[in-house]
Coordinates of C-alpha atoms in Angstrom, one line a residue:
M440 CA 111.9 137.5 157.3
L441 CA 112.6 138.6 153.7
A442 CA 116.3 139.5 154.4
S443 CA 116.8 136.4 156.4
T444 CA 115.4 134.2 153.7
R445 CA 117.5 135.7 151.0
A446 CA 120.8 135.6 153.1
T447 CA 120.2 132.1 154.2
G448 CA 119.7 131.0 150.7
R449 CA 122.9 132.6 149.6
N450 CA 124.9 131.1 152.4
T451 CA 123.5 127.7 151.6
R452 CA 124.6 128.0 148.1
D453 CA 128.1 129.1 149.2
M454 CA 128.4 126.1 151.6
S455 CA 127.6 123.6 148.9
R456 CA 131.3 123.3 148.2
Y457 CA 132.0 121.7 151.5
P458 CA 131.8 118.0 152.0
P459 CA 128.9 116.7 154.1
G460 CA 129.4 117.0 157.9
M461 CA 131.7 120.1 157.6
A462 CA 129.0 122.7 157.0
T463 CA 128.8 123.7 160.7
Q464 CA 132.6 124.1 161.0
A465 CA 132.7 126.1 157.8
L466 CA 130.0 128.4 159.1
I467 CA 131.9 129.1 162.3
T468 CA 135.1 129.7 160.5
N469 CA 133.6 132.1 158.0
S470 CA 131.6 134.0 160.6
S471 CA 134.8 135.0 162.3
K472 CA 135.6 137.2 159.3
Y473 CA 132.6 139.4 160.0
Q474 CA 133.5 142.2 162.4
C475 CA 132.1 145.7 163.2
G476 CA 128.5 145.5 162.2
K477 CA 128.9 142.5 160.0
F478 CA 127.1 139.3 160.7
T479 CA 128.3 137.3 163.7
V480 CA 127.0 133.9 164.7
G481 CA 125.1 135.4 167.6
K482 CA 123.5 138.0 165.4
F483 CA 122.5 135.4 162.8
L484 CA 120.9 133.1 165.4
S485 CA 119.0 136.1 167.0
L486 CA 117.7 137.2 163.7
L487 CA 116.6 133.7 162.9
M488 CA 114.6 133.5 166.1
I489 CA 113.0 136.9 165.7
S490 CA 112.0 135.9 162.1
G491 CA 110.5 132.7 163.3
L492 CA 108.4 134.6 165.9
I493 CA 107.2 137.1 163.4
Y494 CA 106.2 134.3 161.0
L495 CA 104.2 132.5 163.7
I496 CA 102.4 135.7 164.8
V497 CA 101.5 136.7 161.3
H498 CA 100.3 133.1 160.3
K499 CA 98.1 132.8 163.4
S500 CA 96.4 136.1 163.1
S501 CA 93.0 136.1 161.4
E502 CA 93.4 139.7 160.6
G503 CA 96.9 139.4 159.1
L504 CA 98.5 141.8 161.6
V505 CA 100.3 143.5 158.7
S506 CA 101.2 147.1 159.2
G507 CA 100.5 149.6 156.5
E508 CA 104.2 150.4 156.1
L509 CA 105.3 146.8 155.8
H510 CA 102.4 146.1 153.4
D511 CA 103.6 148.9 151.2
K512 CA 107.1 147.6 151.1
V513 CA 105.8 144.2 150.1
E514 CA 103.7 145.8 147.3
D515 CA 106.8 147.7 146.1
R516 CA 108.5 144.4 145.5
H517 CA 105.7 142.9 143.2
T518 CA 107.9 143.3 140.2
R519 CA 110.6 141.1 141.6
K520 CA 111.0 137.5 140.5
D521 CA 109.9 135.9 143.8
S522 CA 107.0 138.4 144.3
P523 CA 104.2 135.8 143.8
K524 CA 105.3 134.0 146.9
I525 CA 105.5 137.2 148.9
R526 CA 101.9 138.2 147.9
T527 CA 100.6 134.8 148.8
F528 CA 102.4 135.1 152.2
W529 CA 101.0 138.5 153.1
R530 CA 97.4 138.0 151.7
K531 CA 94.8 138.4 154.4
P532 CA 92.6 135.3 155.0
P533 CA 89.0 135.8 154.0
R534 CA 86.4 136.9 156.5
L535 CA 84.0 134.0 157.2
P536 CA 80.5 134.1 158.8
P537 CA 80.3 132.9 162.3
R538 CA 79.9 129.1 162.5
L539 CA 76.8 127.7 164.2
P540 CA 76.0 124.2 165.3
P541 CA 73.9 122.3 162.8
N542 CA 70.8 122.6 164.9
E543 CA 71.1 126.4 165.1
M544 CA 71.7 126.6 161.3
Y545 CA 68.3 125.0 160.6
K546 CA 66.6 127.1 163.1
N547 CA 67.9 130.3 161.4
S548 CA 66.8 129.6 157.8
S549 CA 67.9 133.0 156.7
L550 CA 71.5 131.8 156.9
L551 CA 70.7 129.1 154.2
R552 CA 70.7 129.9 150.5
Q553 CA 67.2 129.4 149.3
S554 CA 66.7 127.9 145.8
P555 CA 64.3 130.0 143.8
P556 CA 61.0 128.3 143.0
S557 CA 60.9 126.5 139.7
E558 CA 59.7 128.6 136.8
W559 CA 57.5 125.7 135.7
I560 CA 55.8 125.6 139.1
S561 CA 54.9 129.2 138.6
R562 CA 53.6 128.5 135.0
Q563 CA 51.7 125.5 136.2
K564 CA 50.0 127.8 138.8
K565 CA 49.0 130.1 135.9
V566 CA 47.2 127.1 134.2
K567 CA 45.4 126.3 137.4
E568 CA 44.3 129.9 137.6
A569 CA 43.0 129.7 134.0
F570 CA 41.0 126.6 134.9
E571 CA 39.5 128.5 137.9
H572 CA 38.6 131.4 135.6
A573 CA 37.0 129.1 133.1
W574 CA 35.0 127.4 135.8
S575 CA 33.9 130.7 137.3
G576 CA 32.3 131.7 134.0
Y577 CA 30.6 128.4 133.6
R578 CA 29.3 128.3 137.2
N579 CA 28.0 131.9 137.1
Y580 CA 26.3 131.8 133.8
A581 CA 25.7 128.2 132.7
M582 CA 25.7 125.8 135.7
G583 CA 23.9 122.6 134.7
Y584 CA 24.0 123.3 131.0
D585 CA 26.4 121.3 128.7
E586 CA 28.5 124.3 127.6
L587 CA 29.1 128.0 128.3
M588 CA 28.5 130.8 125.9
P589 CA 30.9 133.3 127.6
L590 CA 30.1 136.4 125.6
S591 CA 26.4 136.2 125.9
H592 CA 26.5 134.9 129.5
R593 CA 24.3 131.9 129.1
G594 CA 24.4 128.1 128.8
V595 CA 23.5 125.8 125.9
D596 CA 22.7 122.1 125.8
G597 CA 24.3 120.7 122.7
L598 CA 25.4 117.3 124.1
G599 CA 22.1 115.9 125.5
G600 CA 21.7 118.1 128.6
L601 CA 23.7 116.0 131.0
G602 CA 25.8 118.9 132.3
A603 CA 28.8 117.8 130.2
T604 CA 31.1 120.5 131.3
I605 CA 30.6 119.6 135.0
V606 CA 31.4 115.9 134.5
D607 CA 34.2 116.5 132.0
S608 CA 35.9 119.0 134.4
L609 CA 35.8 117.0 137.6
D610 CA 38.9 114.9 137.1
T611 CA 40.8 118.0 136.1
A612 CA 39.8 119.7 139.3
I613 CA 40.9 116.7 141.3
I614 CA 44.3 116.6 139.6
M615 CA 44.8 120.3 140.1
G616 CA 43.6 120.3 143.7
V617 CA 40.8 122.9 143.1
D618 CA 38.8 121.7 146.0
N619 CA 35.9 124.2 145.6
V620 CA 35.3 123.0 142.1
V621 CA 35.5 119.3 143.2
S622 CA 32.8 120.1 145.8
E623 CA 30.5 122.0 143.5
A624 CA 30.8 119.5 140.6
S625 CA 30.3 116.5 143.0
K626 CA 27.3 118.0 144.6
W627 CA 25.7 118.8 141.2
I628 CA 26.3 115.2 140.0
E629 CA 24.8 113.8 143.2
D630 CA 21.8 116.0 143.1
N631 CA 21.0 116.0 139.4
L632 CA 22.7 113.6 137.1
M633 CA 20.7 110.4 137.8
K634 CA 17.5 112.3 137.3
R635 CA 18.8 113.9 134.1
I636 CA 19.8 110.5 132.6
S637 CA 16.3 109.1 133.2
E638 CA 14.5 112.1 131.7
K639 CA 16.7 113.3 128.8
G640 CA 16.2 112.3 125.2
Q641 CA 18.6 111.7 122.3
V642 CA 22.3 111.6 122.9
N643 CA 25.2 110.6 120.7
L644 CA 26.8 107.3 121.9
F645 CA 30.4 108.4 121.2
E646 CA 30.1 112.0 122.7
T647 CA 28.3 110.8 125.8
T648 CA 30.8 107.9 126.3
I649 CA 33.9 110.0 126.1
R650 CA 32.7 113.2 127.9
V651 CA 30.2 111.9 130.5
L652 CA 30.9 108.2 131.1
G653 CA 34.7 108.7 130.7
G654 CA 34.6 111.7 133.1
L655 CA 32.7 109.8 135.7
L656 CA 35.0 106.8 135.5
S657 CA 38.1 109.0 135.7
A658 CA 36.8 110.8 138.7
Y659 CA 35.9 107.5 140.3
H660 CA 39.5 106.3 140.0
L661 CA 41.1 109.5 141.1
S662 CA 38.8 109.6 144.1
G663 CA 40.1 106.3 145.4
G664 CA 37.9 103.8 143.5
E665 CA 39.3 100.3 143.6
K666 CA 41.8 101.6 146.3
A667 CA 44.2 102.7 143.5
G668 CA 43.9 106.5 143.5
G669 CA 47.2 107.0 145.4
E670 CA 49.2 105.6 142.5
S671 CA 48.3 108.7 140.5
G672 CA 50.7 110.8 142.5
I673 CA 47.9 113.2 143.5
P674 CA 48.3 114.4 147.2
V675 CA 46.0 112.4 149.5
T676 CA 44.9 115.6 151.0
S677 CA 43.2 116.7 147.8
K678 CA 39.4 116.9 147.8
R679 CA 37.8 113.8 146.1
A680 CA 34.4 112.9 144.9
N681 CA 32.3 110.0 146.2
P682 CA 33.5 106.9 144.2
E683 CA 30.5 104.8 145.2
L684 CA 28.1 107.4 143.8
L685 CA 30.1 107.8 140.6
L686 CA 30.1 104.1 140.0
E687 CA 26.3 103.9 140.5
V688 CA 25.7 106.7 138.0
S689 CA 28.2 105.2 135.5
K690 CA 26.4 101.9 135.5
D691 CA 23.0 103.5 135.0
L692 CA 24.3 105.6 132.1
A693 CA 26.2 102.7 130.5
D694 CA 23.2 100.4 130.8
R695 CA 21.2 102.8 128.6
L696 CA 24.1 103.3 126.2
L697 CA 24.4 99.5 125.7
L698 CA 21.2 99.7 123.7
A699 CA 23.3 101.1 120.8
F700 CA 25.2 97.8 120.7
T701 CA 22.4 95.3 121.4
S702 CA 20.0 97.0 119.0
S703 CA 22.3 96.8 116.0
P704 CA 22.1 93.9 113.6
T705 CA 25.9 93.7 113.5
A706 CA 28.8 94.2 115.9
I707 CA 28.9 97.9 114.9
P708 CA 26.8 100.0 117.3
L709 CA 24.1 102.5 116.2
S710 CA 25.1 106.1 116.6
D711 CA 22.4 107.5 118.9
V712 CA 20.5 106.5 122.0
V713 CA 17.3 107.9 123.5
L714 CA 18.0 107.7 127.2
R715 CA 14.5 108.0 128.7
D716 CA 13.1 105.5 126.3
R717 CA 16.0 103.1 126.4
T718 CA 16.0 102.9 122.6
A719 CA 18.7 103.4 119.9
H720 CA 18.8 104.3 116.2
A721 CA 21.1 105.0 113.4
A722 CA 22.1 108.4 112.1
P723 CA 19.8 109.9 109.4
D724 CA 22.2 108.6 106.6
G725 CA 22.4 105.2 108.3
L726 CA 26.1 105.4 108.8
S727 CA 28.4 105.6 111.8
S728 CA 31.8 107.2 112.0
T729 CA 34.6 104.6 112.1
S730 CA 36.3 106.5 115.0
E731 CA 33.0 106.8 116.9
A732 CA 32.3 103.0 116.8
T733 CA 35.9 102.1 117.8
T734 CA 36.5 104.7 120.5
L735 CA 34.3 103.2 123.3
Q736 CA 36.4 100.3 124.5
L737 CA 38.6 101.8 127.2
E738 CA 35.6 103.2 129.1
F739 CA 33.3 100.1 128.8
S740 CA 36.1 97.7 129.6
Y741 CA 37.2 99.6 132.6
L742 CA 33.6 99.7 133.8
S743 CA 33.4 95.9 133.6
R744 CA 36.6 95.7 135.7
I745 CA 35.3 97.9 138.5
S746 CA 31.7 96.7 138.5
G747 CA 32.4 93.0 138.1
D748 CA 29.9 92.8 135.3
P749 CA 31.5 91.6 132.0
K750 CA 28.7 92.7 129.7
Y751 CA 30.1 96.2 129.1
N752 CA 33.5 94.9 127.9
L753 CA 31.9 92.1 125.9
E754 CA 29.7 94.4 123.8
A755 CA 32.5 97.0 123.2
M756 CA 35.2 94.5 122.3
K757 CA 32.9 92.9 119.7
V758 CA 33.5 96.0 117.6
L759 CA 37.3 95.6 117.5
D760 CA 37.0 91.8 116.9
H761 CA 34.8 92.6 113.9
M762 CA 37.2 95.3 112.6
K763 CA 40.0 92.8 112.3
T764 CA 38.0 90.9 109.7
L765 CA 37.5 93.9 107.4
P766 CA 39.7 94.7 104.4
T767 CA 42.1 97.6 104.9
V768 CA 44.5 99.7 102.7
E769 CA 47.9 98.9 104.3
G770 CA 46.1 99.0 107.7
L771 CA 44.3 102.2 106.9
V772 CA 40.5 102.3 106.9
P773 CA 37.7 104.5 105.5
I774 CA 36.1 107.0 107.9
Y775 CA 32.5 105.7 107.6
I776 CA 31.0 102.3 108.5
N777 CA 27.5 101.0 108.1
P778 CA 26.0 99.3 111.2
S779 CA 23.4 97.5 109.1
S780 CA 25.9 95.7 107.0
G781 CA 29.0 95.9 109.2
Q782 CA 31.0 97.1 106.1
F783 CA 32.9 100.3 105.4
S784 CA 31.2 102.9 103.3
G785 CA 33.1 105.0 100.8
E786 CA 36.9 105.2 100.4
N787 CA 37.8 108.4 102.2
I788 CA 40.9 107.8 104.3
R789 CA 42.2 110.3 106.8
L790 CA 43.5 110.6 110.4
G791 CA 41.4 113.7 111.1
S792 CA 37.7 113.8 111.9
R793 CA 35.8 110.5 111.9
G794 CA 39.0 108.5 111.5
D795 CA 41.5 109.6 114.2
S796 CA 40.8 107.7 117.4
Y797 CA 40.4 104.4 115.7
Y798 CA 44.2 104.3 115.4
E799 CA 44.6 105.7 118.8
Y800 CA 42.5 103.1 120.6
L801 CA 44.2 100.2 118.9
I802 CA 47.4 100.8 120.9
K803 CA 45.7 102.0 124.0
V804 CA 43.2 99.1 124.4
W805 CA 46.2 96.8 123.8
V806 CA 48.0 98.5 126.7
Q807 CA 44.9 98.4 128.9
Q808 CA 44.2 94.7 128.4
E809 CA 47.5 93.5 129.8
K810 CA 46.3 90.1 130.7
Y811 CA 45.4 89.3 127.1
R812 CA 48.1 91.5 125.4
H813 CA 50.1 88.6 124.1
T814 CA 47.3 86.2 123.5
S815 CA 43.8 86.9 122.4
L816 CA 44.3 90.6 121.9
K817 CA 47.7 90.5 120.2
Y818 CA 46.0 91.4 117.0
L819 CA 45.4 95.0 118.3
F820 CA 49.1 95.7 118.4
E821 CA 49.6 94.1 115.0
M822 CA 46.8 96.2 113.5
Y823 CA 48.3 99.4 115.0
M824 CA 51.8 98.7 113.7
E825 CA 50.4 97.9 110.2
A826 CA 48.4 101.1 110.2
M827 CA 51.5 103.2 111.2
R828 CA 53.4 101.6 108.3
G829 CA 50.5 102.6 106.0
V830 CA 50.6 106.1 107.4
K831 CA 54.3 106.5 106.6
H832 CA 54.0 104.9 103.2
L833 CA 50.8 106.6 101.9
L834 CA 50.1 109.7 103.9
V835 CA 53.3 111.3 105.2
R836 CA 54.8 114.1 103.0
K837 CA 57.2 117.1 103.4
T838 CA 56.4 120.7 102.6
I839 CA 58.4 123.1 100.5
P840 CA 60.4 125.1 100.9
N841 CA 61.3 124.1 104.5
G842 CA 60.5 120.4 104.9
L843 CA 57.8 120.3 107.5
V844 CA 56.5 116.7 108.0
F845 CA 52.7 116.3 107.8
V846 CA 50.0 113.7 107.4
G847 CA 47.7 114.2 104.4
E848 CA 44.6 112.5 103.2
L849 CA 43.3 110.1 100.5
P850 CA 39.7 111.4 100.0
Y851 CA 39.1 109.0 97.1
G852 CA 41.1 106.0 98.4
R853 CA 44.4 104.6 97.4
N854 CA 43.8 105.1 93.7
G855 CA 42.7 108.7 94.0
G856 CA 44.7 111.8 94.5
F857 CA 46.6 112.8 97.6
S858 CA 45.3 115.9 99.5
P859 CA 47.9 117.9 101.5
K860 CA 45.3 118.7 104.1
M861 CA 45.7 118.1 107.8
D862 CA 43.1 118.6 110.6
H863 CA 44.3 119.9 113.9
L864 CA 42.7 116.7 115.2
V865 CA 45.6 114.8 113.6
C866 CA 47.9 116.3 116.2
F867 CA 46.9 113.5 118.6
L868 CA 49.3 111.3 116.5
P869 CA 52.7 112.4 117.8
G870 CA 51.7 111.5 121.3
T871 CA 50.2 108.2 120.2
L872 CA 53.3 107.3 118.2
A873 CA 55.6 108.1 121.2
L874 CA 53.5 106.0 123.5
G875 CA 53.4 103.1 121.1
A876 CA 57.2 103.2 120.7
T877 CA 58.2 103.2 124.4
K878 CA 55.0 102.0 126.0
G879 CA 55.2 105.0 128.4
I880 CA 58.7 104.7 129.7
T881 CA 61.3 107.4 128.9
K882 CA 63.3 107.3 125.7
K883 CA 66.5 107.2 127.7
K884 CA 65.4 104.2 129.8
A885 CA 64.2 102.4 126.7
L886 CA 67.5 102.9 124.9
E887 CA 69.5 101.9 128.0
N888 CA 67.6 98.7 128.2
H889 CA 67.6 98.0 124.5
L890 CA 63.8 98.0 124.3
L891 CA 63.4 100.0 121.1
T892 CA 63.3 98.2 117.7
E893 CA 64.4 100.1 114.6
E894 CA 60.8 100.6 113.8
D895 CA 60.1 102.0 117.3
R896 CA 62.9 104.5 116.8
E897 CA 61.5 105.5 113.4
N898 CA 58.1 106.0 114.8
L899 CA 59.5 108.1 117.7
Q900 CA 61.3 110.3 115.2
L901 CA 58.1 110.7 113.2
A902 CA 56.3 111.7 116.4
E903 CA 58.8 114.5 117.1
D904 CA 58.7 115.7 113.4
L905 CA 54.9 115.8 113.5
A906 CA 54.9 117.6 116.8
K907 CA 57.1 120.3 115.2
T908 CA 54.6 120.7 112.4
C909 CA 51.6 120.9 114.8
V910 CA 53.2 123.8 116.8
E911 CA 54.1 125.6 113.6
M912 CA 50.4 125.5 112.7
Y913 CA 50.1 127.8 115.8
F914 CA 53.1 129.9 115.4
V915 CA 52.5 130.7 111.8
T916 CA 49.3 132.6 112.6
S917 CA 48.8 136.2 113.7
T918 CA 47.4 135.1 117.0
G919 CA 49.7 132.2 117.7
L920 CA 46.7 129.8 117.7
A921 CA 46.2 127.0 115.3
P922 CA 43.4 126.8 112.7
E923 CA 41.0 123.9 112.6
I924 CA 42.5 122.7 109.3
A925 CA 45.7 123.5 107.4
Y926 CA 46.9 122.8 103.9
F927 CA 50.6 122.5 103.0
H928 CA 52.7 123.5 100.0
T929 CA 54.2 120.3 98.4
E930 CA 56.3 119.5 95.4
G931 CA 54.1 119.4 92.3
N932 CA 51.0 120.7 94.1
T933 CA 49.7 123.8 92.5
E934 CA 47.0 124.5 95.1
G935 CA 47.7 127.9 96.7
G936 CA 46.0 130.1 99.3
P937 CA 46.5 132.6 102.0
D938 CA 49.0 132.2 104.8
G939 CA 48.6 132.4 108.5
G940 CA 49.4 136.1 108.8
N941 CA 52.6 135.9 110.8
K942 CA 55.1 137.1 108.2
S943 CA 58.1 136.6 110.6
S944 CA 57.4 132.8 110.7
E945 CA 60.0 130.7 109.0
Y946 CA 57.2 128.5 107.7
V947 CA 54.8 131.2 106.5
N948 CA 55.3 129.9 102.9
D949 CA 54.8 126.2 103.9
I950 CA 51.4 126.4 105.4
I951 CA 48.1 127.5 103.8
I952 CA 45.0 128.5 105.8
K953 CA 41.8 128.8 103.9
P954 CA 39.1 131.2 105.0
L955 CA 36.6 128.5 106.1
D956 CA 39.3 126.7 108.2
R957 CA 40.6 129.6 110.3
H958 CA 38.5 129.0 113.4
N959 CA 40.0 127.7 116.7
L960 CA 37.9 125.6 119.1
L961 CA 40.3 125.5 122.0
R962 CA 41.3 122.0 121.1
P963 CA 43.7 119.8 123.1
E964 CA 45.4 117.5 120.6
T965 CA 48.7 119.4 120.2
V966 CA 49.2 120.1 123.9
E967 CA 48.3 116.4 124.5
S968 CA 51.1 115.3 122.3
L969 CA 53.5 117.9 123.9
F970 CA 52.8 116.5 127.3
V971 CA 53.4 112.9 126.2
L972 CA 56.5 113.7 124.3
H973 CA 58.0 115.7 127.1
R974 CA 57.4 112.9 129.5
I975 CA 59.0 110.4 127.1
T976 CA 61.9 112.4 125.6
E977 CA 62.5 114.8 128.5
D978 CA 63.2 117.5 126.0
P979 CA 62.4 120.9 127.4
K980 CA 61.4 122.4 124.1
Y981 CA 58.0 120.8 124.4
R982 CA 57.3 122.7 127.5
E983 CA 58.5 125.9 125.9
W984 CA 56.2 125.3 123.0
G985 CA 53.3 124.6 125.3
W986 CA 53.9 127.8 127.3
R987 CA 53.7 129.8 124.1
I988 CA 50.4 128.2 123.2
F989 CA 49.0 128.8 126.7
Q990 CA 50.1 132.5 126.5
A991 CA 48.2 132.9 123.2
F992 CA 45.1 131.3 124.7
E993 CA 45.3 133.8 127.6
K994 CA 45.8 136.8 125.3
Y995 CA 43.1 136.1 122.7
T996 CA 40.5 133.7 124.1
K997 CA 40.1 134.8 127.8
V998 CA 36.8 136.6 128.6
D999 CA 37.1 139.1 131.5
S1000 CA 33.7 138.1 133.0
G1001 CA 34.7 134.5 133.1
G1002 CA 35.4 131.6 130.7
Y1003 CA 37.3 131.4 127.4
T1004 CA 35.9 131.6 123.9
S1005 CA 36.5 129.9 120.6
L1006 CA 37.7 132.1 117.8
D1007 CA 36.4 132.6 114.2
D1008 CA 39.7 133.6 112.6
V1009 CA 43.1 133.1 114.1
T1010 CA 44.8 135.0 111.2
S1011 CA 43.2 138.3 112.1
L1012 CA 44.0 140.8 114.8
P1013 CA 42.0 141.3 116.9
P1014 CA 40.4 137.8 116.2
P1015 CA 36.6 137.7 115.9
R1016 CA 35.2 135.6 118.7
R1017 CA 32.7 132.7 118.4
D1018 CA 31.0 132.7 121.8
K1019 CA 31.5 129.0 122.8
M1020 CA 33.6 127.3 125.4
E1021 CA 33.9 123.6 124.6
T1022 CA 33.9 121.1 127.5
F1023 CA 37.2 119.8 126.4
F1024 CA 39.0 123.1 127.2
L1025 CA 38.5 122.4 130.9
G1026 CA 38.4 118.6 130.6
E1027 CA 41.6 118.3 128.4
T1028 CA 43.4 121.3 127.1
L1029 CA 44.1 122.9 130.4
K1030 CA 44.7 119.5 132.0
Y1031 CA 47.4 118.6 129.5
L1032 CA 49.1 122.0 130.0
Y1033 CA 49.0 121.6 133.7
L1034 CA 50.6 118.1 133.5
L1035 CA 53.1 119.4 130.9
F1036 CA 54.4 121.9 133.4
D1037 CA 54.3 119.5 136.4
E1038 CA 57.5 118.9 138.3
S1039 CA 56.3 116.0 140.4
N1040 CA 55.3 113.5 137.7
I1041 CA 51.7 113.3 138.5
L1042 CA 50.0 110.5 136.5
P1043 CA 53.2 108.8 135.4
L1044 CA 52.9 107.2 131.9
D1045 CA 55.0 104.2 132.9
K1046 CA 52.5 103.0 135.6
R1047 CA 50.4 101.1 133.1
A1048 CA 48.4 104.2 132.5
I1049 CA 45.3 104.0 130.5
L1050 CA 44.7 107.3 128.8
F1051 CA 41.0 107.7 127.9
I1052 CA 42.0 110.1 125.2
N1053 CA 39.2 109.8 122.7
G1054 CA 38.4 110.9 119.2
M1055 CA 36.6 113.4 117.1
P1056 CA 35.4 116.0 117.9
S1057 CA 36.9 116.0 121.4
R1058 CA 39.2 113.8 123.5
S1059 CA 38.5 113.3 127.2
L1060 CA 41.5 112.3 129.3
S1061 CA 40.8 109.9 132.1
T1062 CA 43.8 108.2 133.6
C1063 CA 43.5 104.8 135.4
W1064 CA 46.0 102.2 136.5
L1065 CA 45.5 98.5 136.1

C-alpha cells in the first residue's frame, strides 16, 4: 500500500498538465512506454486491487493483523516526513472489556467503578463513636446524676438533680441514630423525671430551661411531635422517643418554672425556683444575669405553640417587651439586671458570660415568631441590628502584629477603659452574625437573589473574621484546645502575659493566656459557629478547622474507661485534667461536629429552623421547624 500510494501520488502530479477529460488517454499512452518489468496498465490495476484488499483486511481486524516484519519496516520509516500518518494507520486498536447488556452490568457490580466513601462521612462516624464513648462512661458510672466525673468514676448533681446529661443528650442521640441511647434515655425519663421534678429542691431558671426543658422540647419535635419531625432530614427509621410523654413532662416542669416570672414584681424573672415547693426567689445579691433573663423565650414560646396554652409565651415575651424600654449604649447592655426594679445594675458590657445570649436571642426569637416578625415583634430585629452596630463601633479591635479581629469588653461602661479580653463564650457570635445576615440560606443563594444589604455583607465578613480568631485560640495552644478566656495584644496596650505554648503558631505573639484562664470545659461555641458558617458559606475550611479541634478533644480529653474530661491547662503537655464532663459536650459540642461533617444536610438552616442555642454557661441546641 505504501508504494502504491506514493506512485499514484506522483503520477497524479505528472498528469496535472493534461486538460480535464484527457487523463485516461494520457495514462494509456504513457503506460505503453513501460516494458520488461516496468509498470503496465494491467500490473498497475492488479496492484491497486491487492492494496485495497490488504487495507480492508487490516482495518477490519481487531488485532491489527500486522506481521512483525512489516511492523519493523514501518517503524524504520518513522523519521520520514509522512511517518505520523503511517504510525496512525498501523496502530493496533485498544483492547476493550466485553460488552454486557445493561441488566447484566448492574448484576455484576464488580465491573462498575465504585466511588470511595466520602472522607467526611468517615469523620462524622468518628464523632458518633465519640458520643457513644461519652455516653458509655456516663451510663456506667453516673446514670441518673446530672454530670459524670470520668476520672473518679462517679456522678454529681450540680444542676438540680434532674438527670441533666440524659435529657440534654437525647436529641443528639436521635440525630445521630444511636438507638440504644435513645431507648435508655427515654426509659429513664419515663420512669424517673416526673418524680424528680416533684421532689427536687432549688434549680436555676436559666440552666434548667436550656438544658432540661429545651432538651425535652427538642426531643419532642425530633420524635414526630406536631407531625413535623420528618422535615429535619433524619431517617424515619431512626429510634424516637415518646412525644406525648415528653410534652407532658415539659408542661409539668414549665408550670413550676413559671413561678420565677409570676413571683417577680417586674417583668424580669427571679433567678431560682424551688421545684417541690413551687416557689421562686432572687439570687443572694438580688440580681439576675441579663443573658439568663432574656434566654428563655424560644423554649417557652415553642411550648405554648405545641401545648395550645399561651401562658408560657406571654410570660417569657414580657421580658423582651420590657428590655426595649431600657436605655442602651448603642444597643449594648450591662450584664446584670435587678428583678426588683427592672433596671440594669452596673455598667459592665461584654458579649461573654452573663451577656452573650441576650444578643443571640434577639435575632432567633425574631426568626421564630414569623407571624409577628414584621409587625409587633419587628423591634427585635431592630434591636439586634443596633446592637451589632454597637459591637463593631465600640468592641471590635485588631491584634498586633498579625491583625486578628476580636471582640473586647467595656468593664466600666462606655466612658471607662477598653479591655482586650474575649471569653470563649463570645465565639457564638460568628454563627449568629451569619444567621442574621442570610436568615439561614446560603451566601451564594442570597447573593444571586440580591438579598444581602451592604450591612449584611459587612456582618457576614465580620463573622468569618471572628471565626478565624476563635479557631486560632485553639491552634495557638500546646494541646490545640482553647482556653476559657484569652487576651490580645493591641496597639497601645501594655498588658503582657504568657502565650499559648505553640511556638509554631503564626499568632503566638497576638494571643495572651493568663494562668487562671487556661482551663477548657469542652465548650461548643466555636464548633457551633463553624457549623453555621459552613452551611452558609459552603467554605470547606470550616470543616477542616472543626476536624482539627475534634482530633485535639480525642487526643487530650478522652478517658479510656468512658467519657471525656475538662482540662485545667491547655498550654501544658500533658495537660492536667479536671474530672468533669459537662452536659453540653454531648448535648452540643459533639452534635455540632456531627452536623458540620454531615453530607445529607440534616437540620437545614433554611427551613425556618429555630435553634435553641442558649447562653452562659452552656448552650443547648434544639432544632424545631415552624
